[in-house]
CSV table of C-alpha atoms in Angstrom, one decimal:
chain,number,residue,atom,x,y,z
K,669,MET,CA,0.0,0.0,0.0
K,670,GLU,CA,2.9,2.3,0.7
K,671,ASN,CA,4.0,2.0,-3.0
K,672,PHE,CA,0.6,1.7,-4.5
K,673,ASP,CA,1.0,4.8,-6.7
K,674,ARG,CA,4.2,3.3,-8.2
K,675,VAL,CA,2.6,-0.1,-8.9
K,676,VAL,CA,-0.6,0.9,-10.6
K,677,THR,CA,-0.2,1.3,-14.4
K,678,ASP,CA,-2.8,4.0,-15.1
K,679,PRO,CA,-1.3,7.4,-14.0
K,680,ARG,CA,-4.7,8.8,-13.3
K,681,LEU,CA,-5.1,6.3,-10.5
K,682,SER,CA,-3.7,6.8,-7.0
K,683,ARG,CA,-4.3,5.4,-3.6
K,684,GLY,CA,-5.7,8.7,-2.5
K,685,LEU,CA,-8.2,8.8,-5.3
K,686,ILE,CA,-9.4,5.2,-4.7
K,687,GLU,CA,-9.7,5.8,-1.0
K,688,GLN,CA,-11.7,8.9,-1.6
K,689,HIS,CA,-14.0,6.9,-4.0
K,690,LEU,CA,-14.4,4.1,-1.5
K,691,ASP,CA,-15.3,6.5,1.2
K,692,GLY,CA,-17.7,8.5,-1.0
K,693,ASP,CA,-21.5,8.3,-1.5
K,694,ASP,CA,-21.4,5.6,-4.3
K,695,PRO,CA,-18.4,3.3,-3.7
K,696,GLY,CA,-20.0,0.5,-5.8
K,697,SER,CA,-19.9,2.6,-9.0
K,698,LEU,CA,-17.1,2.5,-11.5
K,699,LEU,CA,-14.1,4.8,-10.8
K,700,LEU,CA,-13.2,7.0,-13.8
K,701,GLY,CA,-16.0,5.2,-15.6
K,702,GLN,CA,-14.0,2.0,-16.0
K,703,TYR,CA,-12.4,0.6,-12.8
K,704,ARG,CA,-14.0,-1.5,-10.1
K,705,VAL,CA,-12.2,-0.7,-6.9
K,706,VAL,CA,-12.5,-2.7,-3.6
K,707,ALA,CA,-10.9,-2.8,-0.2
K,708,THR,CA,-10.0,-5.5,2.3
K,709,GLY,CA,-11.9,-5.6,5.5
K,710,GLY,CA,-8.8,-4.5,7.4
K,711,THR,CA,-8.9,-7.4,9.8
K,712,THR,CA,-5.2,-8.0,9.5
K,713,GLY,CA,-4.3,-4.5,10.7
K,714,GLU,CA,-4.2,-2.4,7.5
K,715,ARG,CA,-6.8,-1.9,4.8
K,716,GLY,CA,-5.6,-2.9,1.4
K,717,ILE,CA,-7.2,-1.6,-1.8
K,718,ALA,CA,-7.3,-3.0,-5.4
K,719,ALA,CA,-8.5,-2.0,-8.8
K,720,PHE,CA,-9.7,-4.1,-11.7
K,721,ASP,CA,-10.1,-3.0,-15.3
K,722,ASP,CA,-12.8,-4.7,-17.5
K,723,ALA,CA,-10.5,-7.6,-18.7
K,724,ALA,CA,-9.3,-8.3,-15.2
K,725,TRP,CA,-12.8,-8.3,-13.7
K,726,LEU,CA,-14.2,-10.5,-16.4
K,727,ALA,CA,-11.3,-13.0,-15.7
K,728,ALA,CA,-12.2,-12.9,-12.0
K,729,ILE,CA,-15.9,-13.6,-12.6
K,730,ALA,CA,-15.0,-16.3,-15.2
K,731,ASN,CA,-12.8,-18.0,-12.6
K,732,MET,CA,-15.7,-18.0,-10.1
K,733,VAL,CA,-18.2,-19.3,-12.6
K,734,ARG,CA,-16.0,-22.2,-13.7
K,735,PHE,CA,-15.1,-23.0,-10.0
K,736,GLN,CA,-18.8,-23.2,-9.2
K,737,ALA,CA,-19.4,-25.4,-12.3
K,738,ILE,CA,-17.1,-28.1,-10.9
K,739,VAL,CA,-19.5,-28.5,-8.0
K,740,GLY,CA,-22.7,-28.5,-10.1
K,741,ILE,CA,-23.7,-24.9,-9.9
K,742,ASP,CA,-25.0,-23.4,-13.2
K,743,ASP,CA,-27.4,-20.8,-14.4
K,744,THR,CA,-30.4,-22.9,-13.3
K,745,THR,CA,-29.2,-23.4,-9.7
K,746,ARG,CA,-31.3,-21.9,-7.0
K,747,SER,CA,-28.7,-20.3,-4.8
K,748,VAL,CA,-28.2,-17.5,-2.3
K,749,ALA,CA,-25.1,-15.8,-0.8
K,750,ILE,CA,-24.8,-14.4,2.7
K,751,PHE,CA,-21.7,-12.3,3.0
K,752,ALA,CA,-20.8,-8.6,3.4
K,753,SER,CA,-23.3,-5.8,2.9
K,754,SER,CA,-20.7,-3.1,1.9
K,755,PRO,CA,-20.1,-2.3,-1.8
K,756,VAL,CA,-16.5,-1.7,-0.7
K,757,HIS,CA,-16.0,-5.5,-0.3
K,758,ILE,CA,-15.3,-7.8,-3.2
K,759,SER,CA,-17.9,-10.4,-2.2
K,760,TYR,CA,-20.6,-7.7,-2.8
K,761,HIS,CA,-19.4,-7.1,-6.4
K,762,ILE,CA,-19.1,-10.8,-7.1
K,763,GLY,CA,-22.7,-11.3,-5.8
K,764,VAL,CA,-24.0,-8.6,-8.1
K,765,GLU,CA,-22.5,-10.3,-11.1
K,766,LEU,CA,-23.7,-13.8,-10.2
K,767,ARG,CA,-27.2,-12.7,-9.4
K,768,ALA,CA,-27.4,-11.3,-13.0
K,769,ILE,CA,-26.9,-14.8,-14.5
K,770,ARG,CA,-28.9,-16.9,-11.9
K,771,PRO,CA,-32.5,-17.3,-11.0
K,772,ALA,CA,-33.9,-14.5,-8.9
K,773,ALA,CA,-33.0,-14.8,-5.3
K,774,PRO,CA,-33.4,-12.7,-2.1
K,775,ARG,CA,-30.5,-10.6,-1.0
K,776,PHE,CA,-29.0,-11.3,2.4
K,777,ASN,CA,-26.0,-10.1,4.4
K,778,VAL,CA,-24.5,-11.3,7.7
K,779,LEU,CA,-25.5,-8.1,9.5
K,780,MET,CA,-29.2,-8.5,8.9
K,781,PRO,CA,-31.4,-9.8,11.8
K,782,ILE,CA,-31.2,-13.6,11.8
K,783,GLU,CA,-35.1,-13.7,12.0
K,784,GLU,CA,-35.2,-12.0,8.6
K,785,ILE,CA,-32.7,-14.3,7.0
K,786,VAL,CA,-34.5,-17.4,8.4
K,787,GLU,CA,-37.8,-16.2,7.0
K,788,GLY,CA,-36.3,-15.5,3.6
K,789,LEU,CA,-34.5,-18.8,3.4
K,790,ASN,CA,-37.6,-20.7,4.4
K,791,LEU,CA,-39.5,-19.0,1.5
K,792,HIS,CA,-36.8,-19.4,-1.1
K,793,GLN,CA,-35.6,-22.9,-0.3
K,794,PRO,CA,-32.1,-22.6,-1.9
K,795,GLU,CA,-30.2,-25.6,-3.2
K,796,VAL,CA,-26.9,-23.9,-2.5
K,797,ILE,CA,-25.9,-21.4,0.2
K,798,SER,CA,-22.6,-19.4,0.1
K,799,ALA,CA,-21.5,-18.0,3.4
K,800,TYR,CA,-18.7,-17.6,5.9
K,801,PRO,CA,-17.9,-20.8,7.9
K,802,SER,CA,-18.9,-19.0,11.1
K,803,PHE,CA,-22.3,-18.2,9.6
K,804,VAL,CA,-22.9,-21.9,8.7
K,805,ARG,CA,-22.8,-22.5,12.4
K,806,VAL,CA,-25.4,-19.8,13.0
K,807,LEU,CA,-27.7,-21.4,10.4
K,808,ALA,CA,-27.2,-24.9,11.8
K,809,THR,CA,-28.4,-23.6,15.2
K,810,GLU,CA,-31.5,-22.2,13.6
K,811,GLN,CA,-32.2,-25.4,11.8
K,812,GLN,CA,-31.7,-27.6,14.9
K,813,ALA,CA,-34.1,-25.3,16.8
K,814,GLY,CA,-36.7,-25.8,14.2
K,815,ARG,CA,-37.0,-22.2,13.1
K,816,LEU,CA,-35.0,-22.7,9.9
K,817,ARG,CA,-36.5,-25.4,7.6
K,818,ILE,CA,-34.4,-25.8,4.5
K,819,ARG,CA,-32.8,-28.7,2.6
K,820,PRO,CA,-29.7,-27.4,0.8
K,821,ARG,CA,-27.4,-29.9,-0.9
K,822,LEU,CA,-24.3,-27.8,-0.8
K,823,PHE,CA,-22.7,-24.9,1.2
K,824,ARG,CA,-19.9,-22.8,-0.3
K,825,THR,CA,-17.7,-21.1,2.2
K,826,SER,CA,-15.0,-18.4,1.9
K,827,ALA,CA,-13.0,-15.7,3.7
K,828,GLU,CA,-12.6,-17.6,7.0
K,829,THR,CA,-10.8,-20.8,7.9
K,830,LEU,CA,-13.0,-23.8,7.3
K,831,THR,CA,-12.6,-26.4,10.0
K,832,PRO,CA,-13.6,-30.1,10.0
K,833,GLU,CA,-16.1,-29.4,12.7
K,834,VAL,CA,-18.1,-27.1,10.4
K,835,ARG,CA,-18.0,-29.7,7.6
K,836,ASP,CA,-19.3,-32.3,10.1
K,837,LEU,CA,-22.0,-29.8,11.3
K,838,ALA,CA,-23.4,-29.3,7.8
K,839,ALA,CA,-23.4,-33.1,7.2
K,840,GLU,CA,-25.2,-33.8,10.5
K,841,THR,CA,-27.7,-31.0,10.1
K,842,TRP,CA,-28.6,-31.1,6.4
K,843,GLN,CA,-26.7,-34.1,5.0
K,844,ALA,CA,-25.1,-31.4,2.9
K,845,ALA,CA,-21.5,-31.1,1.6
K,846,ILE,CA,-19.3,-28.0,1.9
K,847,ALA,CA,-17.1,-26.8,-0.9
K,848,ASN,CA,-14.5,-24.2,0.2
K,849,SER,CA,-13.4,-21.3,-2.0
K,850,TYR,CA,-10.3,-19.2,-1.9
K,851,VAL,CA,-10.8,-15.5,-2.8
K,852,CYS,CA,-8.3,-12.6,-2.2
K,853,THR,CA,-9.6,-9.1,-2.4
K,854,GLU,CA,-6.5,-7.9,-4.2
K,855,ALA,CA,-6.4,-10.7,-6.7
K,856,GLY,CA,-10.0,-12.1,-7.0
K,857,PRO,CA,-11.1,-15.8,-6.9
K,858,MET,CA,-8.0,-18.0,-6.8
K,859,GLY,CA,-9.2,-21.5,-5.9
K,860,HIS,CA,-12.1,-23.8,-5.1
K,861,GLU,CA,-12.7,-27.3,-3.9
K,862,CYS,CA,-14.2,-30.0,-6.1
K,863,ILE,CA,-16.9,-32.5,-5.1
K,864,PHE,CA,-14.2,-34.6,-3.3
K,865,GLY,CA,-13.5,-31.8,-0.9
K,866,ASP,CA,-9.9,-32.7,-0.8
K,867,GLY,CA,-8.1,-29.4,-1.1
K,868,LEU,CA,-8.5,-26.2,-3.1
K,869,HIS,CA,-7.9,-26.5,-6.9
K,870,LEU,CA,-5.9,-23.4,-7.9
K,871,ALA,CA,-6.4,-21.3,-11.1
K,872,GLU,CA,-2.9,-21.8,-12.3
K,873,ASP,CA,-3.7,-20.3,-15.7
K,874,SER,CA,-4.5,-17.0,-14.0
K,875,PHE,CA,-1.9,-16.9,-11.2
K,876,VAL,CA,1.5,-18.2,-10.1
K,877,PHE,CA,1.5,-19.6,-6.5
K,878,GLU,CA,4.5,-20.1,-4.3
K,879,VAL,CA,4.5,-21.5,-0.8
K,880,VAL,CA,7.6,-20.2,1.0
K,881,ASP,CA,9.2,-20.0,4.4
K,882,GLU,CA,10.0,-16.9,6.4
K,883,ASN,CA,12.9,-16.1,4.1
K,884,ASP,CA,10.9,-16.6,0.9
K,885,ARG,CA,12.5,-19.9,0.1
K,886,PRO,CA,10.2,-22.6,-1.5
K,887,VAL,CA,9.0,-25.4,0.8
K,888,PRO,CA,8.2,-28.9,-0.4
K,889,ASP,CA,4.7,-30.0,-1.2
K,890,GLY,CA,3.0,-31.2,1.9
K,891,THR,CA,4.9,-28.8,4.2
K,892,GLU,CA,3.3,-25.7,5.7
K,893,GLY,CA,4.9,-22.5,4.6
K,894,ALA,CA,5.1,-19.2,6.4
K,895,LYS,CA,3.3,-17.4,3.6
K,896,LEU,CA,1.9,-17.7,0.1
K,897,LEU,CA,3.3,-15.5,-2.7
K,898,VAL,CA,0.8,-14.8,-5.5
K,899,THR,CA,1.6,-13.3,-9.0
K,900,THR,CA,-1.4,-12.2,-11.1
K,901,LEU,CA,-1.4,-12.9,-14.8
K,902,THR,CA,-4.7,-11.1,-15.8
K,903,ASN,CA,-4.8,-7.7,-14.1
K,904,ARG,CA,-2.7,-5.2,-16.1
K,905,VAL,CA,-3.8,-2.1,-14.2
K,906,LEU,CA,-2.6,-3.5,-10.8
K,907,PRO,CA,0.1,-6.1,-11.6
K,908,LEU,CA,1.0,-8.0,-8.4
K,909,VAL,CA,4.3,-9.9,-8.5
K,910,ARG,CA,5.0,-12.3,-5.6
K,911,TYR,CA,2.4,-10.5,-3.5
K,912,GLU,CA,2.6,-11.8,0.1
K,913,ILE,CA,-0.5,-13.4,1.6
K,914,SER,CA,0.0,-14.4,5.3
K,915,ASP,CA,-2.1,-17.6,5.0
K,916,ILE,CA,-0.3,-20.7,6.4
K,917,VAL,CA,-0.8,-23.3,3.6
K,918,ALA,CA,0.5,-26.6,2.5
K,919,MET,CA,0.3,-27.9,-1.1
K,920,ALA,CA,-1.0,-31.3,-1.9
K,921,THR,CA,1.4,-34.2,-2.6
K,922,GLU,CA,-0.9,-36.3,-4.9
K,923,PRO,CA,-3.2,-35.5,-7.8
K,924,CYS,CA,-6.9,-35.2,-7.0
K,925,PRO,CA,-9.2,-38.2,-8.0
K,926,CYS,CA,-11.5,-35.8,-9.8
K,927,GLY,CA,-9.0,-35.5,-12.7
K,928,LEU,CA,-8.8,-31.7,-12.8
K,929,PRO,CA,-5.4,-30.5,-14.1
K,930,PHE,CA,-4.9,-27.8,-11.4
K,931,TRP,CA,-2.8,-28.4,-8.4
K,932,ARG,CA,-4.3,-28.0,-5.0
K,933,ILE,CA,-3.7,-26.4,-1.6
K,934,ALA,CA,-4.2,-29.3,0.8
K,935,SER,CA,-4.8,-27.2,3.9
K,936,ILE,CA,-5.1,-23.6,5.2
K,937,ALA,CA,-4.3,-23.5,8.9
K,938,GLY,CA,-5.2,-19.8,9.1
K,939,ARG,CA,-3.3,-16.5,9.0
K,940,ARG,CA,0.1,-15.8,10.4
K,941,GLU,CA,-1.5,-12.9,12.4
K,942,GLU,CA,-3.6,-15.6,14.2
K,943,THR,CA,-0.5,-17.0,16.0
K,944,LEU,CA,-0.6,-16.6,19.7
K,945,HIS,CA,2.5,-15.9,21.8
K,946,LEU,CA,2.1,-17.5,25.2
K,947,PRO,CA,4.5,-18.1,28.2
K,948,GLY,CA,6.1,-21.6,28.0
K,949,ARG,CA,5.7,-24.0,30.8
K,950,GLY,CA,9.4,-24.2,31.3
K,951,GLY,CA,10.1,-20.6,30.5
K,952,GLY,CA,10.4,-18.6,27.2
K,953,VAL,CA,7.6,-18.1,24.7
K,954,VAL,CA,5.6,-20.7,22.9
K,955,ARG,CA,4.0,-19.9,19.5
K,956,VAL,CA,0.5,-21.5,19.2
K,957,HIS,CA,-1.7,-20.9,16.2
K,958,ALA,CA,-5.2,-20.2,17.3
K,959,HIS,CA,-6.4,-22.9,14.9
K,960,ARG,CA,-5.3,-25.5,17.6
K,961,LEU,CA,-7.9,-24.1,20.0
K,962,ARG,CA,-10.8,-24.1,17.5
K,963,SER,CA,-11.7,-27.7,18.0
K,964,PRO,CA,-12.0,-27.6,21.8
K,965,LEU,CA,-14.3,-24.6,21.5
K,966,THR,CA,-16.4,-25.8,18.5
K,967,GLY,CA,-16.8,-29.1,20.4
K,968,THR,CA,-18.1,-27.5,23.5
K,969,ALA,CA,-21.9,-27.5,23.6
K,970,GLY,CA,-23.5,-24.1,24.1
K,971,VAL,CA,-20.8,-22.0,22.5
K,972,ARG,CA,-22.3,-19.7,19.9
K,973,GLN,CA,-19.2,-17.5,19.1
K,974,PHE,CA,-15.6,-17.3,20.3
K,975,GLN,CA,-12.6,-15.1,19.9
K,976,PHE,CA,-9.1,-15.1,21.3
K,977,VAL,CA,-7.6,-12.0,22.9
K,978,GLN,CA,-3.8,-11.9,23.1
K,979,LEU,CA,-2.8,-10.5,26.5
K,980,PRO,CA,0.7,-9.4,27.5
K,981,ASP,CA,0.9,-12.3,30.0
K,982,GLY,CA,-1.5,-14.8,28.6
K,983,LEU,CA,-4.8,-15.4,26.8
K,984,GLU,CA,-8.4,-14.3,27.2
K,985,ILE,CA,-11.1,-16.4,25.4
K,986,THR,CA,-14.2,-14.4,24.8
K,987,ILE,CA,-17.3,-16.5,24.2
K,988,ALA,CA,-21.0,-15.8,23.5
K,989,VAL,CA,-23.4,-18.6,24.4
K,990,PHE,CA,-26.8,-19.7,23.2
K,991,GLY,CA,-29.9,-18.6,25.0
K,992,GLY,CA,-31.2,-21.0,27.7
K,993,VAL,CA,-27.8,-22.5,28.5
K,994,ASP,CA,-25.9,-22.2,31.8
K,995,ALA,CA,-23.2,-19.7,30.8
K,996,ALA,CA,-21.1,-20.4,33.9
K,997,ALA,CA,-21.0,-24.2,33.1
K,998,VAL,CA,-20.1,-23.5,29.4
K,999,SER,CA,-17.4,-21.1,30.5
K,1000,ALA,CA,-15.9,-23.8,32.8
K,1001,LYS,CA,-15.9,-26.4,30.1
K,1002,VAL,CA,-14.2,-24.0,27.7
K,1003,ASP,CA,-11.6,-23.1,30.3
K,1004,GLU,CA,-10.8,-26.8,30.9
K,1005,ALA,CA,-10.7,-27.7,27.2
K,1006,ALA,CA,-8.4,-24.7,26.3
K,1007,LYS,CA,-6.0,-25.4,29.1
K,1008,ALA,CA,-5.7,-29.0,28.2
K,1009,ALA,CA,-5.0,-28.0,24.5
K,1010,LEU,CA,-2.3,-25.5,25.6
K,1011,ASP,CA,-0.8,-27.9,28.1
K,1012,ALA,CA,-0.3,-30.4,25.2
K,1013,VAL,CA,1.9,-28.0,23.3
K,1014,GLY,CA,4.0,-26.9,26.3
K,1015,ALA,CA,2.3,-23.5,26.9
K,1016,GLU,CA,1.6,-22.2,30.4
K,1017,ALA,CA,-2.2,-22.7,30.8
K,1018,GLY,CA,-2.5,-20.7,34.1
K,1019,GLY,CA,-2.7,-17.4,32.2
K,1020,VAL,CA,-5.9,-18.3,30.5
K,1021,ARG,CA,-9.2,-16.7,31.4
K,1022,VAL,CA,-12.7,-17.0,29.8
K,1023,ARG,CA,-15.0,-14.0,29.5
K,1024,VAL,CA,-18.7,-14.4,28.5
K,1025,VAL,CA,-20.4,-11.6,26.4
K,1026,ASP,CA,-23.7,-11.2,24.8
K,1027,ALA,CA,-22.3,-11.2,21.2
K,1028,ILE,CA,-19.0,-10.8,19.4
K,1029,GLU,CA,-19.2,-8.1,16.7
K,1030,ARG,CA,-18.1,-8.9,13.1
K,1031,SER,CA,-15.1,-6.9,11.9
K,1032,GLY,CA,-14.3,-4.6,9.0
K,1033,SER,CA,-16.1,-3.9,5.8
K,1034,GLY,CA,-16.2,-7.7,5.0
K,1035,ALA,CA,-18.1,-8.3,8.3
K,1036,LYS,CA,-15.9,-11.4,9.1
K,1037,GLN,CA,-15.7,-13.0,12.5
K,1038,LYS,CA,-12.2,-12.1,13.6
K,1039,LEU,CA,-10.5,-15.0,15.3
K,1040,VAL,CA,-7.7,-13.2,17.2
K,1041,VAL,CA,-7.5,-9.7,18.5
K,1042,ALA,CA,-4.8,-8.0,20.6
K,1043,SER,CA,-5.6,-6.3,23.9
K,1044,PRO,CA,-5.4,-2.5,24.0
K,1045,ALA,CA,-2.2,-2.8,26.0
K,1046,ILE,CA,-0.5,-4.7,23.2
K,1047,GLU,CA,-1.9,-2.5,20.4
């Protein structure tokens, strides 16, 4: 972002001009009559911006359409999306394009009252729902309570780490599969799972992907890297060369049974920013990715939302619980499960505390559920 004005190839464009447009009255309109401009949600600490000319945008939408085709979504599929409401966010713009070529569907976003979303879904009865993984959990709760009565065959998830627990929840609640997608605001749709759900097939004809360590050296397939470097091949107005994405990924080691020619990301553990630094049981500091604590929390009955707060001397786990449950009992179970998980990796578990709140707000223009936040003392 510091060098944006040197990277962009149209001299009329600048970071200041794009920021002004995004903060204006009509951020969803074309800038200079020809550029779609978007911004990241800012959940990693700094808001990034991107610009797409017509050719780059058509390539982005074409990637999404062909990705969806591999899981049986076409121009007859009854589908809905539940993502961000802001026209600043790329998911909003992709939704506009896809609604234009699909059967008419109600418009939802994750900040709407859940009662309104439930009513709309019950009326529309979608075959496919696209949403954040955290929102799949919300819908499952509504279905299990009997308020939501739908029978989707497939969920498409994006923007947050998809855990095995959420896959299992969709299967148990609806007998539905989940196909995860990989979209980067600055580059567009980059990958998608096929029907086997065994990793994300990457659009290698639109991007160059490199999984590297902290020193930008390639790591072998099957090994988690420190970051992913992406080079775009279709956006000539904002050419990104070895653009660093802080996702912790590992590439697959074997071809997919589906026969698609594109190589796959086997796993995404989360973002580098989601690494917690905790006192070690024998001294020093232990680095623990928050992903290790997801399973204990998603496996604890009564937990509706959760978030980790990095403290100077430990960890605070913020939770919101479902109505009608014993919040103190749920809190105690979370405390026990988290301490056991931390003890297993050599972290000092004594500095953990659990705080119960009414709700955890979604973050940034993308309205994602942020997994890790720093305490004000650290920030």
